[in-house]
Amino acid sequence: MLEPTRRSKTAPARPVAVRDVGEVLRVLDADPVASCMIAARVQEFGIDSRTGAGELWSRGGPADSLCFSGANLVPLRGDQQALRAFADRAGRWPRVCSSVVGRQELALPLWEMLLPAWGPARELRADQPLLALARPAAARADGGVRRVRPDEIDRYLTAAIAMFIEEVGIDPRTGDGGRGYRRRIKNLIESGRAWARFEDGEVVYKAEIGALSRRTGQIQGVW
């Protein structure tokens, strides 16, 4: 009599406990450029998911595996079994992230595992360099680029929406009419992290410090 083969069950990914914040920060600090966005959130809000700043998952402990789930799904550390656990947890509910991002060796396998549940990608960027500058740029600065003022939000927002659609492929106003995206842009402007060049009252260049950890600033939204 033959017995059916038993499949070993992958231990599930679970939310990281608040008491493990020190270990999480050590993991993020080991890769400060690639983890800038997550490090900035953890340093500002901690890891309590009730803050609304996203959730960190692990399978066995942050030193072994770690994944951020929020506006983006970001695998930070883990082997194949950990990635499978992350995919299982992410696929359990309707998708809330707009993109899966991270180091190639983590993000691509995770996406392959999510593909059956989430369907085809809008765009697959298998080779997208992450550039870092550790010293002042050699290029001469454009004196016309300056911080955006709060009263310029409407003109700046027009360019920001155009950039988002061209870069991500979706309209950031979808769902809530743009209230959430406008709130994010307003916060960036008020914190002095939105920069632009205006000509005849229109934005012709823009960029933002989208995330700012204790070690790294992430320049994004360049248009």
Tab-separated table of C-alpha atoms in Angstrom:
chain	number	residue	atom	x	y	z
A	1	MET	CA	0.000	0.000	0.000
A	2	LEU	CA	1.394	3.358	-1.054
A	3	GLU	CA	0.903	6.377	1.131
A	4	PRO	CA	0.633	9.844	-0.433
A	5	THR	CA	3.754	11.965	-0.240
A	6	ARG	CA	3.510	14.532	2.519
A	7	ARG	CA	4.459	18.062	1.568
A	8	SER	CA	6.438	19.985	4.145
A	9	LYS	CA	4.592	23.103	5.146
A	10	THR	CA	6.509	26.364	4.959
A	11	ALA	CA	6.506	28.222	8.251
A	12	PRO	CA	4.390	31.355	7.776
A	13	ALA	CA	5.601	34.936	7.678
A	14	ARG	CA	4.340	36.991	10.593
A	15	PRO	CA	4.428	40.677	11.546
A	16	VAL	CA	7.661	41.628	13.284
A	17	ALA	CA	7.188	42.284	16.996
A	18	VAL	CA	7.754	45.811	18.286
A	19	ARG	CA	10.417	44.488	20.652
A	20	ASP	CA	12.536	43.521	17.617
A	21	VAL	CA	12.935	47.092	16.334
A	22	GLY	CA	16.631	47.160	17.273
A	23	GLU	CA	17.332	44.051	15.207
A	24	VAL	CA	15.332	45.471	12.298
A	25	LEU	CA	17.390	48.675	12.357
A	26	ARG	CA	20.631	46.673	12.331
A	27	VAL	CA	19.454	44.752	9.272
A	28	LEU	CA	18.492	47.965	7.464
A	29	ASP	CA	21.730	49.680	8.446
A	30	ALA	CA	23.712	46.862	6.817
A	31	ASP	CA	22.334	47.939	3.412
A	32	PRO	CA	21.640	51.681	3.823
A	33	VAL	CA	21.190	52.545	0.138
A	34	ALA	CA	18.770	49.791	-0.902
A	35	SER	CA	16.839	49.998	2.377
A	36	CYS	CA	16.634	53.795	2.614
A	37	MET	CA	12.870	54.035	2.138
A	38	ILE	CA	12.120	51.429	4.790
A	39	ALA	CA	14.746	52.716	7.219
A	40	ALA	CA	13.272	56.212	7.004
A	41	ARG	CA	9.813	54.881	7.891
A	42	VAL	CA	11.042	52.749	10.765
A	43	GLN	CA	13.163	55.570	12.192
A	44	GLU	CA	10.190	57.946	12.068
A	45	PHE	CA	7.255	55.695	12.971
A	46	GLY	CA	8.737	52.530	14.497
A	47	ILE	CA	7.378	49.128	13.451
A	48	ASP	CA	3.931	49.158	15.011
A	49	SER	CA	1.595	48.507	12.048
A	50	ARG	CA	-1.116	50.582	13.752
A	51	THR	CA	0.733	53.757	12.715
A	52	GLY	CA	-0.437	53.156	9.140
A	53	ALA	CA	3.138	53.354	7.826
A	54	GLY	CA	3.172	49.774	6.530
A	55	GLU	CA	4.026	46.435	8.081
A	56	LEU	CA	7.224	44.421	8.410
A	57	TRP	CA	7.096	40.629	8.062
A	58	SER	CA	9.589	37.960	9.001
A	59	ARG	CA	9.874	34.191	9.062
A	60	GLY	CA	12.138	33.269	11.940
A	61	GLY	CA	13.500	36.699	12.827
A	62	PRO	CA	14.623	39.922	11.045
A	63	ALA	CA	18.262	38.797	10.862
A	64	ASP	CA	17.184	35.849	8.692
A	65	SER	CA	14.276	37.269	6.705
A	66	LEU	CA	12.508	40.594	6.360
A	67	CYS	CA	9.905	42.088	4.030
A	68	PHE	CA	8.072	45.416	4.052
A	69	SER	CA	4.429	45.594	2.993
A	70	GLY	CA	2.895	48.974	2.270
A	71	ALA	CA	2.521	51.138	-0.824
A	72	ASN	CA	5.286	48.917	-2.206
A	73	LEU	CA	6.122	45.310	-1.374
A	74	VAL	CA	9.850	45.260	-0.589
A	75	PRO	CA	11.708	42.007	0.181
A	76	LEU	CA	14.815	42.949	2.161
A	77	ARG	CA	16.321	39.638	3.248
A	78	GLY	CA	15.521	35.939	3.012
A	79	ASP	CA	15.986	32.608	1.261
A	80	GLN	CA	13.557	30.880	-1.104
A	81	GLN	CA	11.419	29.553	1.741
A	82	ALA	CA	11.159	33.015	3.248
A	83	LEU	CA	10.145	34.492	-0.100
A	84	ARG	CA	7.494	31.781	-0.443
A	85	ALA	CA	6.178	32.683	3.003
A	86	PHE	CA	6.061	36.369	2.024
A	87	ALA	CA	4.216	35.521	-1.201
A	88	ASP	CA	1.717	33.364	0.676
A	89	ARG	CA	0.979	36.160	3.144
A	90	ALA	CA	0.735	38.861	0.441
A	91	GLY	CA	-1.573	36.700	-1.671
A	92	ARG	CA	-3.960	36.060	1.175
A	93	TRP	CA	-5.701	39.429	0.820
A	94	PRO	CA	-6.453	41.875	-2.022
A	95	ARG	CA	-3.302	43.562	-3.228
A	96	VAL	CA	-2.537	46.909	-1.569
A	97	CYS	CA	0.868	47.699	-3.092
A	98	SER	CA	1.490	49.356	-6.441
A	99	SER	CA	4.832	47.651	-7.098
A	100	VAL	CA	7.230	44.965	-5.941
A	101	VAL	CA	10.642	46.593	-5.562
A	102	GLY	CA	13.997	45.627	-4.121
A	103	ARG	CA	17.215	43.890	-4.964
A	104	GLN	CA	16.968	41.811	-8.119
A	105	GLU	CA	17.753	38.504	-6.431
A	106	LEU	CA	14.832	38.999	-4.027
A	107	ALA	CA	12.229	40.994	-5.944
A	108	LEU	CA	12.165	38.884	-9.112
A	109	PRO	CA	11.658	35.484	-7.417
A	110	LEU	CA	9.024	37.001	-5.130
A	111	TRP	CA	7.149	38.367	-8.132
A	112	GLU	CA	7.265	34.972	-9.865
A	113	MET	CA	5.623	33.442	-6.796
A	114	LEU	CA	2.928	36.138	-6.745
A	115	LEU	CA	2.223	36.005	-10.477
A	116	PRO	CA	-0.422	33.233	-10.347
A	117	ALA	CA	-2.479	35.145	-7.778
A	118	TRP	CA	-1.881	38.708	-8.959
A	119	GLY	CA	-1.737	38.279	-12.722
A	120	PRO	CA	0.645	39.817	-15.259
A	121	ALA	CA	2.807	42.813	-14.347
A	122	ARG	CA	2.176	46.228	-15.874
A	123	GLU	CA	5.902	46.319	-16.524
A	124	LEU	CA	8.793	44.102	-15.459
A	125	ARG	CA	12.085	45.912	-14.870
A	126	ALA	CA	14.562	43.128	-14.391
A	127	ASP	CA	17.589	45.424	-14.585
A	128	GLN	CA	17.055	48.849	-13.039
A	129	PRO	CA	20.267	50.324	-11.585
A	130	LEU	CA	20.234	51.889	-8.129
A	131	LEU	CA	22.771	54.699	-8.236
A	132	ALA	CA	24.520	56.158	-5.203
A	133	LEU	CA	26.636	59.271	-4.687
A	134	ALA	CA	28.760	59.480	-1.558
A	135	ARG	CA	30.304	62.923	-2.203
A	136	PRO	CA	29.239	66.271	-3.700
A	137	ALA	CA	28.418	66.037	-7.395
A	138	ALA	CA	31.056	67.197	-9.865
A	139	ALA	CA	28.438	68.794	-12.137
A	140	ARG	CA	27.640	72.476	-11.668
A	141	ALA	CA	24.327	73.035	-9.914
A	142	ASP	CA	21.461	74.708	-11.797
A	143	GLY	CA	20.829	77.942	-9.922
A	144	GLY	CA	17.237	77.997	-11.161
A	145	VAL	CA	16.310	74.857	-9.205
A	146	ARG	CA	14.928	75.784	-5.790
A	147	ARG	CA	12.662	74.534	-3.037
A	148	VAL	CA	8.986	74.587	-3.926
A	149	ARG	CA	6.828	76.957	-1.853
A	150	PRO	CA	3.538	75.775	-0.289
A	151	ASP	CA	1.541	78.197	-2.457
A	152	GLU	CA	2.940	76.504	-5.598
A	153	ILE	CA	1.473	73.091	-4.847
A	154	ASP	CA	-1.109	73.113	-7.666
A	155	ARG	CA	1.466	73.819	-10.367
A	156	TYR	CA	3.899	71.363	-8.855
A	157	LEU	CA	1.219	68.699	-8.477
A	158	THR	CA	0.427	68.833	-12.199
A	159	ALA	CA	4.033	67.871	-12.974
A	160	ALA	CA	4.119	65.278	-10.183
A	161	ILE	CA	1.028	63.507	-11.544
A	162	ALA	CA	2.459	63.507	-15.077
A	163	MET	CA	5.718	62.050	-13.758
A	164	PHE	CA	3.909	59.318	-11.803
A	165	ILE	CA	1.817	58.236	-14.791
A	166	GLU	CA	4.855	58.148	-17.089
A	167	GLU	CA	7.028	56.309	-14.555
A	168	VAL	CA	4.639	53.853	-12.891
A	169	GLY	CA	1.954	53.529	-15.566
A	170	ILE	CA	-1.025	54.317	-13.332
A	171	ASP	CA	-2.739	57.545	-12.285
A	172	PRO	CA	-2.075	58.342	-8.590
A	173	ARG	CA	-5.530	59.923	-8.390
A	174	THR	CA	-7.219	56.561	-8.954
A	175	GLY	CA	-9.322	55.426	-6.042
A	176	ASP	CA	-9.582	58.535	-3.904
A	177	GLY	CA	-9.567	61.271	-6.546
A	178	GLY	CA	-5.959	62.152	-5.754
A	179	ARG	CA	-6.429	63.211	-2.130
A	180	GLY	CA	-3.791	60.815	-0.809
A	181	TYR	CA	-1.220	61.762	-3.445
A	182	ARG	CA	-1.847	65.474	-2.941
A	183	ARG	CA	-1.371	64.991	0.804
A	184	ARG	CA	1.980	63.270	0.212
A	185	ILE	CA	3.162	66.029	-2.138
A	186	LYS	CA	2.008	68.679	0.339
A	187	ASN	CA	4.034	66.998	3.087
A	188	LEU	CA	7.145	66.879	0.884
A	189	ILE	CA	6.823	70.567	0.038
A	190	GLU	CA	6.222	71.606	3.641
A	191	SER	CA	9.239	69.595	4.807
A	192	GLY	CA	11.485	71.292	2.224
A	193	ARG	CA	12.083	68.117	0.244
A	194	ALA	CA	10.517	69.107	-3.114
A	195	TRP	CA	12.641	70.998	-5.633
A	196	ALA	CA	11.781	72.436	-9.040
A	197	ARG	CA	12.701	74.856	-11.774
A	198	PHE	CA	9.848	77.079	-12.961
A	199	GLU	CA	9.675	78.847	-16.318
A	200	ASP	CA	6.737	81.156	-17.066
A	201	GLY	CA	4.997	79.739	-14.004
A	202	GLU	CA	5.253	76.122	-15.182
A	203	VAL	CA	7.421	73.333	-13.787
A	204	VAL	CA	10.088	72.289	-16.296
A	205	TYR	CA	12.129	70.204	-13.870
A	206	LYS	CA	11.303	68.597	-10.539
A	207	ALA	CA	12.785	66.163	-8.027
A	208	GLU	CA	12.081	65.131	-4.464
A	209	ILE	CA	13.914	63.646	-1.510
A	210	GLY	CA	11.308	60.934	-1.269
A	211	ALA	CA	12.862	59.169	1.716
A	212	LEU	CA	15.426	60.448	4.205
A	213	SER	CA	17.000	58.048	6.680
A	214	ARG	CA	19.785	58.882	9.119
A	215	ARG	CA	22.358	57.754	6.548
A	216	THR	CA	20.821	58.147	3.095
A	217	GLY	CA	18.522	60.398	1.085
A	218	GLN	CA	16.615	58.853	-1.814
A	219	ILE	CA	16.123	61.170	-4.770
A	220	GLN	CA	12.993	60.280	-6.728
A	221	GLY	CA	10.200	61.798	-8.741
A	222	VAL	CA	12.695	63.274	-11.207
A	223	TRP	CA	10.894	64.764	-14.204
